[in-house]
Short mmCIF file of C-alpha atoms and ligand atoms in Angstrom, two decimals:
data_model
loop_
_atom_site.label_atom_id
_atom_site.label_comp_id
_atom_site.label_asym_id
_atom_site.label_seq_id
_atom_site.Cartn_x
_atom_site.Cartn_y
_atom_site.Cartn_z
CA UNK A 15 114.07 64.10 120.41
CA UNK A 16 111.38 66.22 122.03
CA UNK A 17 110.78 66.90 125.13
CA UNK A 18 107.61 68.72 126.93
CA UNK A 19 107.53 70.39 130.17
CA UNK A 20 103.84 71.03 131.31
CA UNK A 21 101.67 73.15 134.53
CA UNK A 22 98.35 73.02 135.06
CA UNK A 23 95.35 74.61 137.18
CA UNK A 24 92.20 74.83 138.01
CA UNK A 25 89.80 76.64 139.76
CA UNK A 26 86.08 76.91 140.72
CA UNK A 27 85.85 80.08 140.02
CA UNK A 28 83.92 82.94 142.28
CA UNK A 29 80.33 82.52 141.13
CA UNK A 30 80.18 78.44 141.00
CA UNK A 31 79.70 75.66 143.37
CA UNK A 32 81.13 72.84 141.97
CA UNK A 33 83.97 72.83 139.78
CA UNK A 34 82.88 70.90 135.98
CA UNK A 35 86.12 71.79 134.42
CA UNK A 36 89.05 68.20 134.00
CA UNK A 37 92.44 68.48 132.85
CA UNK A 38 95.10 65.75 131.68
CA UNK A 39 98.85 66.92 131.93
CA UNK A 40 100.75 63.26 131.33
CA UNK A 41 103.30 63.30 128.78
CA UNK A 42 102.43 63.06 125.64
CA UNK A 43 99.02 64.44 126.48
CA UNK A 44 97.51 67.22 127.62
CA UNK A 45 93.48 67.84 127.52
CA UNK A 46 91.27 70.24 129.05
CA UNK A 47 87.73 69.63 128.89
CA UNK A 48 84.98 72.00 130.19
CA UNK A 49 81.56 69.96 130.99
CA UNK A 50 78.12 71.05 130.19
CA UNK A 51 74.94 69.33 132.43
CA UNK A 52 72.68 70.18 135.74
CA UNK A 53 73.01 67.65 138.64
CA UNK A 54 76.77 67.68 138.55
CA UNK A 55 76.49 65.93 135.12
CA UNK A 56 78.72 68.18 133.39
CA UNK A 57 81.40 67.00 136.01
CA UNK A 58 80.51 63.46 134.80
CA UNK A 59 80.82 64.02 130.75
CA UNK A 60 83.97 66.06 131.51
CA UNK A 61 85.98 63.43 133.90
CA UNK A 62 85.44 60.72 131.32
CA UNK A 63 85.90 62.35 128.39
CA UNK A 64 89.84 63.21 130.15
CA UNK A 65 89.50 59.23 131.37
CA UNK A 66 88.80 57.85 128.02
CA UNK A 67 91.64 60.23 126.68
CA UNK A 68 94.01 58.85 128.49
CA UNK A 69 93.13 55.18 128.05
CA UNK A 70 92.32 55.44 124.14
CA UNK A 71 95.56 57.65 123.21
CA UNK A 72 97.69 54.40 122.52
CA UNK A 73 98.35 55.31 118.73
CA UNK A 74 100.87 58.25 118.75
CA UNK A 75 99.90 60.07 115.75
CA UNK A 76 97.14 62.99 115.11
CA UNK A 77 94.84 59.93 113.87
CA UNK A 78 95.09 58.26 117.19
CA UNK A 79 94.13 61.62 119.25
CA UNK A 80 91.39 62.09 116.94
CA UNK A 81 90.50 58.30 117.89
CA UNK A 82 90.74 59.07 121.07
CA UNK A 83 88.10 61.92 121.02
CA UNK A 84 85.79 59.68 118.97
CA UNK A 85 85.83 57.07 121.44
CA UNK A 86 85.49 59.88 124.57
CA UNK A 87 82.56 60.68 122.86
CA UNK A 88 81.03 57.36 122.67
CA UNK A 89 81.93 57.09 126.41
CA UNK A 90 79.90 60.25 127.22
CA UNK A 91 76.95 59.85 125.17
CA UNK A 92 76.33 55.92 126.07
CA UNK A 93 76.84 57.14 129.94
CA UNK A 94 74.25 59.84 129.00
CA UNK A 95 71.79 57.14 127.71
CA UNK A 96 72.49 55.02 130.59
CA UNK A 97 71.12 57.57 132.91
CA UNK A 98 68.54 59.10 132.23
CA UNK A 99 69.34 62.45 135.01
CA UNK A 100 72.56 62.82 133.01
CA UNK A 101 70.41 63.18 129.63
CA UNK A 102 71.79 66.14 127.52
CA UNK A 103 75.17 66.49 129.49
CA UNK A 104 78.27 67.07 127.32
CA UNK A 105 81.76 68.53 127.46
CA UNK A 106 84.05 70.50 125.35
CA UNK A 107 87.32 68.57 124.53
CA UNK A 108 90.80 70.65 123.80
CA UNK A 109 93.89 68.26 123.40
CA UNK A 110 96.98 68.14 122.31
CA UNK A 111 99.45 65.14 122.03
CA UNK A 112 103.19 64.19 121.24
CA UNK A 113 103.16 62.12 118.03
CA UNK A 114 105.35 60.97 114.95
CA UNK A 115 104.04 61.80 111.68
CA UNK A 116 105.88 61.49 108.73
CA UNK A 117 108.95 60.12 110.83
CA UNK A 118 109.14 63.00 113.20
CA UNK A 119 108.11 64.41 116.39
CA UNK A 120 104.89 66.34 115.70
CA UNK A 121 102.24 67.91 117.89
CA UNK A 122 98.97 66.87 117.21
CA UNK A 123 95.69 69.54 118.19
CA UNK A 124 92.16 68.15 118.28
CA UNK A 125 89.51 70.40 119.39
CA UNK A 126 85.66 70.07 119.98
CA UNK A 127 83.32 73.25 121.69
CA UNK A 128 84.75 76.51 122.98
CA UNK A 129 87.70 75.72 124.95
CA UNK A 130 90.47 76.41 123.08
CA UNK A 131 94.68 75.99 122.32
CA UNK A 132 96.84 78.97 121.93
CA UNK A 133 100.75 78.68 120.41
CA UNK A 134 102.76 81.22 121.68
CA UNK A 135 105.78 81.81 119.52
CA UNK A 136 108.41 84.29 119.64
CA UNK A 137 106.42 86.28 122.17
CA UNK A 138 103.47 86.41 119.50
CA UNK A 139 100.14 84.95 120.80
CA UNK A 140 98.16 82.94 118.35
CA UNK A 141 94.97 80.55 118.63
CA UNK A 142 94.76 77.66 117.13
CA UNK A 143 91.37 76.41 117.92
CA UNK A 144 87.99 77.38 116.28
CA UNK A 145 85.30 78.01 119.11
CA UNK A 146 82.21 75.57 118.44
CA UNK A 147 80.07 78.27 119.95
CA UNK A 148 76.49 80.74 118.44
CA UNK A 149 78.64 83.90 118.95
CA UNK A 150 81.45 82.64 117.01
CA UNK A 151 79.45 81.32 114.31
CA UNK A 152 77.38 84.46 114.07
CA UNK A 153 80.91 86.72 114.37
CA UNK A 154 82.02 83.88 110.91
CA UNK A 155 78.55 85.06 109.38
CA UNK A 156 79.48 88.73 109.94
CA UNK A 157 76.54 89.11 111.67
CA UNK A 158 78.07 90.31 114.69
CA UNK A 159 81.25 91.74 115.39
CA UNK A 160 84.22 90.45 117.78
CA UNK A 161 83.61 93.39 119.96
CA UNK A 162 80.10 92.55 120.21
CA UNK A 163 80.68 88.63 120.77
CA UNK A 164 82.73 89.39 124.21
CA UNK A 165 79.22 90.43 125.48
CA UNK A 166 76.59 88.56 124.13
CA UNK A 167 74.33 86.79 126.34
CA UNK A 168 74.13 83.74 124.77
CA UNK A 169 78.21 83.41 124.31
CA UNK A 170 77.94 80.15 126.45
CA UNK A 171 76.20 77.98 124.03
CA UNK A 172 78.22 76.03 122.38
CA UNK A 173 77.29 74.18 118.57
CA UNK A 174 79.37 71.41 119.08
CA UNK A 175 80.13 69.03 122.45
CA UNK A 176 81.34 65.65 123.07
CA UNK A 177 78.49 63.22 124.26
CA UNK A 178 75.28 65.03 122.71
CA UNK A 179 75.40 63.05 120.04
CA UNK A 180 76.25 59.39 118.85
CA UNK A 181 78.64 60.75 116.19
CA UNK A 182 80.93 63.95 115.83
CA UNK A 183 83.28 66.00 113.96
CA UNK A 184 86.61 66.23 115.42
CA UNK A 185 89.13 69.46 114.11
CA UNK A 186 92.43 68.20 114.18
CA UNK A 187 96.06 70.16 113.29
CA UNK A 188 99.29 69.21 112.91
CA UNK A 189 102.03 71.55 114.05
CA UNK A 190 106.00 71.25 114.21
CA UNK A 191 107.43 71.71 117.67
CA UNK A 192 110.15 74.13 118.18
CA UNK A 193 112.36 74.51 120.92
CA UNK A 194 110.85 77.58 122.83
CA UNK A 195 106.97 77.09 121.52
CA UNK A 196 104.84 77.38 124.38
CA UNK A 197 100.69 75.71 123.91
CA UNK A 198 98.72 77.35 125.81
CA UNK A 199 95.00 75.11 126.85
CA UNK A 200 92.17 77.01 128.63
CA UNK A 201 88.68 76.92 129.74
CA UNK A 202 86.36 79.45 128.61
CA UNK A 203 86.84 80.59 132.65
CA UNK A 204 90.03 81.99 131.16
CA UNK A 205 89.38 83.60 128.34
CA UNK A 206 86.06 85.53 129.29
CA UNK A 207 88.01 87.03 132.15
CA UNK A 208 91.51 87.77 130.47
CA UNK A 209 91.82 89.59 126.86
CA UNK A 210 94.49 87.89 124.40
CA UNK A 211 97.30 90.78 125.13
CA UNK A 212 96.95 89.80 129.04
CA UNK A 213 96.87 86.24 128.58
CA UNK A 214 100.20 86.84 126.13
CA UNK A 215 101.67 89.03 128.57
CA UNK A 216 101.49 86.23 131.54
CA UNK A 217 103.10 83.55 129.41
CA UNK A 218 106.12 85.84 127.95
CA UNK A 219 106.77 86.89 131.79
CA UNK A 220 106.97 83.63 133.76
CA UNK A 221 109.06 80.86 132.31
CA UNK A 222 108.10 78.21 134.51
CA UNK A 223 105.06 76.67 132.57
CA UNK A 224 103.38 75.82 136.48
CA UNK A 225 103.95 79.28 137.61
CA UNK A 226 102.90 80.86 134.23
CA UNK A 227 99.17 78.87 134.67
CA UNK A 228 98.75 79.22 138.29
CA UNK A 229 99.07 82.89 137.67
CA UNK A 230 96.37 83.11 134.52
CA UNK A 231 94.14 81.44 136.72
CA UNK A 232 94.58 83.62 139.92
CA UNK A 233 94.17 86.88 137.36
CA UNK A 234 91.29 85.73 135.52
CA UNK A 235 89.59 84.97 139.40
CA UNK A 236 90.55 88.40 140.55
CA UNK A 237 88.80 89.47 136.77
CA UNK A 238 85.55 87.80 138.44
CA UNK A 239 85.63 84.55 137.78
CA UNK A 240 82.60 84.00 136.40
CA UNK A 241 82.68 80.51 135.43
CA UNK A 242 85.13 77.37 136.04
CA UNK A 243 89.19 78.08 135.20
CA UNK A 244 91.70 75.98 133.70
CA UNK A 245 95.38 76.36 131.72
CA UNK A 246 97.40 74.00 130.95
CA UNK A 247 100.48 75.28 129.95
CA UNK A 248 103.23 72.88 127.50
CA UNK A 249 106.60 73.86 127.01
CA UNK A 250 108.86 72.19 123.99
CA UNK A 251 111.90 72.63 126.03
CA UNK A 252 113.99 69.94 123.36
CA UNK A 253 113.35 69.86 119.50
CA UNK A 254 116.34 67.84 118.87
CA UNK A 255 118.28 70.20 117.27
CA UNK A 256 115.09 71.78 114.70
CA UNK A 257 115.49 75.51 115.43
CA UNK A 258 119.42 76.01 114.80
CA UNK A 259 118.74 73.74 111.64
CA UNK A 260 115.83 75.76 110.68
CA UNK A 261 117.66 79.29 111.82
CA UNK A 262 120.74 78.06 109.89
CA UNK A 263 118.78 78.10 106.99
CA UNK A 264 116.96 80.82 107.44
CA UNK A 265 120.51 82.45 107.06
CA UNK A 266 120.22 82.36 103.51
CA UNK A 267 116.09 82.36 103.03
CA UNK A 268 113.40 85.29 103.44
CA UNK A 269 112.08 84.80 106.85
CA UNK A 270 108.16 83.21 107.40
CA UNK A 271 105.37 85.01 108.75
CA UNK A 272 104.15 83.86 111.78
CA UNK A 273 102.63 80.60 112.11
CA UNK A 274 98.59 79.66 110.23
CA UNK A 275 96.28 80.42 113.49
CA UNK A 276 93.18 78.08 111.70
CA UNK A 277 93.19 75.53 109.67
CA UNK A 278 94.61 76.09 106.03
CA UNK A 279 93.41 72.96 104.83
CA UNK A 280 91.92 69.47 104.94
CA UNK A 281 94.33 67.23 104.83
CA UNK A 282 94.40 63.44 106.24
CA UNK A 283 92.98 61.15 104.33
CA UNK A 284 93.27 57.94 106.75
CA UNK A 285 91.43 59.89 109.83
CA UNK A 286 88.77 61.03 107.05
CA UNK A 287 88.68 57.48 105.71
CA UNK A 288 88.31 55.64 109.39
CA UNK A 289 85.35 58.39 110.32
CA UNK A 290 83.71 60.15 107.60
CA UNK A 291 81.75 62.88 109.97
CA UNK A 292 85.54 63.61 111.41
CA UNK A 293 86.70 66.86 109.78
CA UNK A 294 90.79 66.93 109.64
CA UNK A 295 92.50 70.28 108.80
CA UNK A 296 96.39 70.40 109.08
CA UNK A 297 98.48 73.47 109.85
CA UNK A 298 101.50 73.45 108.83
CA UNK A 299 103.91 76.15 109.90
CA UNK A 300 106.20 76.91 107.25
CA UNK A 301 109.50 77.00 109.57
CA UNK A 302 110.82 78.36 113.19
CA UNK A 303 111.16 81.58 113.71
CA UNK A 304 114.97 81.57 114.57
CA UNK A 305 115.70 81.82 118.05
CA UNK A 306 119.14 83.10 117.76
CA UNK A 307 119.99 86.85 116.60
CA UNK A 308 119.75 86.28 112.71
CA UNK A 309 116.43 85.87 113.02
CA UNK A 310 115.15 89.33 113.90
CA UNK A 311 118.08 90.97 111.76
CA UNK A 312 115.54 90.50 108.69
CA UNK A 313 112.72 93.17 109.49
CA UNK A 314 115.40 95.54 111.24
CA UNK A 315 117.17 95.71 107.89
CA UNK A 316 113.98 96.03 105.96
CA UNK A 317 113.29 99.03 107.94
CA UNK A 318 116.86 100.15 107.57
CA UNK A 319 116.39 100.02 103.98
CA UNK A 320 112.65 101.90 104.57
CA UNK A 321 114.68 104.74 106.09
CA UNK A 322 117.44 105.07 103.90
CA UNK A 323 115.19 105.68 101.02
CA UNK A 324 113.15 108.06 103.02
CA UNK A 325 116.40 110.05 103.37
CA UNK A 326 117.19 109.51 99.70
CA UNK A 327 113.68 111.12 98.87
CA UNK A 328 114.30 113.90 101.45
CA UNK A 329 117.61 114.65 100.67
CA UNK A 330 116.74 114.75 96.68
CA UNK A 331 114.24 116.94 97.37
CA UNK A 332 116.30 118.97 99.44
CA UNK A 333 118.47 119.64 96.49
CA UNK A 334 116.08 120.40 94.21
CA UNK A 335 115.17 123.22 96.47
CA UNK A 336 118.49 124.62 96.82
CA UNK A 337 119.30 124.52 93.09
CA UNK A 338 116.36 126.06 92.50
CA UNK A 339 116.83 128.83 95.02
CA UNK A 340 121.10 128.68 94.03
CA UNK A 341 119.30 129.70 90.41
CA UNK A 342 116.81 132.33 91.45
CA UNK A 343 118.89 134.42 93.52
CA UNK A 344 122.03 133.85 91.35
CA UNK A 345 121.29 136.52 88.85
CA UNK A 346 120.50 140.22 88.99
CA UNK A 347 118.42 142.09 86.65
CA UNK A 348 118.06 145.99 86.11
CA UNK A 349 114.53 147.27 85.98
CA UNK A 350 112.65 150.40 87.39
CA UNK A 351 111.32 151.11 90.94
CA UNK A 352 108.77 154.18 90.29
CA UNK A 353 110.74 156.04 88.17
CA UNK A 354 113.92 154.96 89.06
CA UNK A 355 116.40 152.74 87.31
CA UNK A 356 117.14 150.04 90.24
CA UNK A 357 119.18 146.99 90.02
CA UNK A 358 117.36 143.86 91.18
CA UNK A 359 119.11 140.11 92.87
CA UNK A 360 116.77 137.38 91.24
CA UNK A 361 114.41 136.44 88.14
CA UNK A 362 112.54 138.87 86.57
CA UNK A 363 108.67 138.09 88.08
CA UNK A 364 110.53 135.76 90.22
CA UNK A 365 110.49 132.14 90.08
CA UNK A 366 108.56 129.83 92.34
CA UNK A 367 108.24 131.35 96.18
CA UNK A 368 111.48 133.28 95.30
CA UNK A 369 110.82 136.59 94.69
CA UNK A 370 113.11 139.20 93.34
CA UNK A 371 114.84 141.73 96.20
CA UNK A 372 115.80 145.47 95.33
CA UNK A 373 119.13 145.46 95.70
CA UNK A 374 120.15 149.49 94.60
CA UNK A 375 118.12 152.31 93.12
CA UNK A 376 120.29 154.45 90.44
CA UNK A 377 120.25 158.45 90.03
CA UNK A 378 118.88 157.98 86.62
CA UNK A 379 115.05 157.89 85.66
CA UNK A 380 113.68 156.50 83.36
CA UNK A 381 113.02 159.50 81.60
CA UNK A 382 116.84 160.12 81.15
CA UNK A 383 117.38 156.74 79.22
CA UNK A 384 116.84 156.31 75.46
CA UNK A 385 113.05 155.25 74.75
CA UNK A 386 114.70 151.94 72.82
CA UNK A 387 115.49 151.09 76.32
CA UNK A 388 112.14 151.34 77.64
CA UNK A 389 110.89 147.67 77.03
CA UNK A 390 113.54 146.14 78.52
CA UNK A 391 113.79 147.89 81.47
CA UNK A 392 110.48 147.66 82.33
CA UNK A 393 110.44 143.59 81.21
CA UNK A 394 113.92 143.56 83.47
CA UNK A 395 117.20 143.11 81.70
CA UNK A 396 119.06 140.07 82.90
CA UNK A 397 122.62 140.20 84.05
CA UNK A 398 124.93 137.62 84.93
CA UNK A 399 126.12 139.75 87.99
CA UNK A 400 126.23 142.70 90.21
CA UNK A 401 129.17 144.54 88.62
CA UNK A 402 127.20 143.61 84.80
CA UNK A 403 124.34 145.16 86.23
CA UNK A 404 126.57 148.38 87.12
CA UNK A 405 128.20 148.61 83.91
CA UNK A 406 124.96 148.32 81.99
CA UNK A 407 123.62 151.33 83.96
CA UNK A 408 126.47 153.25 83.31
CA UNK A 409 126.24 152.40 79.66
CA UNK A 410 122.41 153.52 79.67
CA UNK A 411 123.90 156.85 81.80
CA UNK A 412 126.32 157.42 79.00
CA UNK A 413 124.14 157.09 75.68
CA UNK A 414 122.10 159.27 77.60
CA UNK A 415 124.47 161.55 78.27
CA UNK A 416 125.92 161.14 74.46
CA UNK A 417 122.74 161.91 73.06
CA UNK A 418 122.31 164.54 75.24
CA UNK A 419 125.22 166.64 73.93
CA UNK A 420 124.54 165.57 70.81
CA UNK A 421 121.39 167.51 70.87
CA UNK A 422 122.85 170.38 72.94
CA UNK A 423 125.50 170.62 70.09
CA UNK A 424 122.59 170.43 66.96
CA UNK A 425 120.86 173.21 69.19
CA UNK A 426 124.01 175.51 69.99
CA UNK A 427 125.36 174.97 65.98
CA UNK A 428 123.29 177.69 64.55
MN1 LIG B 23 83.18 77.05 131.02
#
């Protein structure tokens, strides 16, 4: 079973007289409608489009809310013809309702104009609702960007309103409740004066869903409050048990991203069927994000496992280094400094940044060992240690020395 706990406010605002914003907070439904229309018409079109909301929403399912806003709409518009001072007057129309689908608690979105239906879930802030306004069509066109919409003089006019005309198209989602899921309804009042991280910020803080929209609408009036404000705020305190299933679950499948914020797709063949200019889309979140610990385990170990390769890279590196320097300054090689025989620590020439270091200059010259030895010498003759090094001088000492004698001898003989 599910169970909604809803607050709601309102407020004129700083810059208006009269206040043409109506909300509906009766379980199961919830409505905010922002009216349009000089000589207090707009407070007209909006007070019975919530009226005819409440009286039409008889049918439980996202058919019967769209029903509903089909027959608010009649309401307006024949009031509008009626009278002719109330010509032209419309409202905006954001609702959201309690209804079985498919044999199980659902809520149902349906959304006409610029006032629009947030879900926040998990702490993450998402909208649901398309605006019906210029600025947001031009922003779709990529004719403008988001930045630029916020000020753009004509962000007011809206494409789409209850009442203006005898028939209308109706978005309408479908979304699975979860324990925890908080809707969030607003004005335009709202969201001119707040940016999405505030707004988010408010509803994470305060858990009661009154004190969490009496605060949004005291904040966006200290912002200016440049136009009419209203929040509803709806809490699915009960899912009957539909989070732990879906976390239990989860336990063994890769988590979800966060839930569709526009419609994926149109779906609902009986609403289409009943109204042909009613457009249907459906959004179906894929699952609950868990509630309980397991759920945010997932991208913590994903990260974990970033890391641990980024270590694994480091650390291979790292030992490619080291062998390479282990290598370089491993071996020793005799070669000349000036004229000197010296013996060297490293690779002849050296090998990547590690150059050779002198390690001991002999008392022999070059000029006192053998010519053959020459080439080498100057090339650098490898040795697998110090003490090689050593003997191989004193070998290139003694041949010296040898042939030396040998030619001191061939000279004294005679
Ligand atoms: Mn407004």
């Amino acid at each position: 079973m599910t169970t909604l706990q809803a607050g709601a406010a309102t407020d004129v605002g700083r810059v208006r007289q009269i206040n043409e914003d109506r909300y509906l907070a009766e379980e199961p439904l919830y409505a905010v409608a922002d009216g349009v229309g000089g000589h207090q018409a707009g407070e007209v079109a909006a007070q019975t489009a919530v009226d005819t909301m409440r009286s039409e929403f008889t049918e439980h399912t996202a058919k019967g809310l769209v029903d509903a806003a089909l027959a608010a709409n009649q309401a307006v518009w024949q009031l509008a013809q009626d009278n002719a001072e109330k010509r032209g007057m419309g409202t905006t129309l954001t609702a959201v309702a309690l209804v079985v689908e498919d044999g199980e608690d659902q809520l149902a979105l349906a959304n006409v104009g610029d006032s629009r239906a947030y879900l926040l879930q998990q702490g993450e802030l998402v909208q649901l609702t398309e605006d019906h306004s210029l600025v947001e069509e031009l922003v779709r066109d990529g004719r403008i960007t988001p930045e630029e919409a916020k000020v753009h003089p004509q962000r007011s006019i809206i494409t789409r309103a209850l009442g203006m005309e005898p028939a209308i198209e109706v978005d309408c989602w479908k979304l699975i409740p979860y324990r925890g899921d908080r809707i969030l309804l607003c004005s335009d009042g709202l969201t001119n004066e707040l940016s999405n991280d505030r707004i988010a910020s408010v509803l994470r803080k305060l858990a009661d869903p009154q004190e969490a929209a009496g605060d949004l609408v005291r904040q966006a009036r200290a912002e200016g409050g440049g136009d009419n404000i209203t929040v509803v705020v709806i809490d699915v305190v009960d899912d009957g048990g539909r989070a732990e299933k879906a976390s239990a679950e989860l336990a063994d499948e890769p988590r979800p991203k966060a839930p569709t914020p526009a419609p994926v797709s149109t779906g609902d063949q009986d609403v289409r069927a009943v109204q042909s200019s009613t457009t249907t889309a459906t959004a179906t979140r894929p699952r609950p994000a868990a509630a309980t610990p397991p759920g945010p385990a997932r991208p913590r170990r994903l990260t974990w496992r970033v890391l641990a390769f980024v270590v694994l890279v480091v650390a291979v590196f790292a030992a490619v280094i080291l062998s390479v320097a282990w290598y370089a300054r491993s071996a020793y090689f005799v070669g000349v400094d000036g004229e000197r025989v010296a013996i060297y620590r490293g690779r002849p020439g050296g090998l990547l940044w590690f150059d050779p270091t002198l390690q001991e200059r002999k008392p022999l010259t070059l000029a006192d060992v053998l010519p053959v030895h020459h080439g080498e010498l100057q090339a650098g003759k490898e040795q697998a240690s110090k003490a090689a090094a050593d003997r191989y001088v004193n070998r290139l000492r003694q041949e010296s020395e040898e042939r030396r004698a040998v030619t001191t001898t061939t000279t004294l003989a005679p």
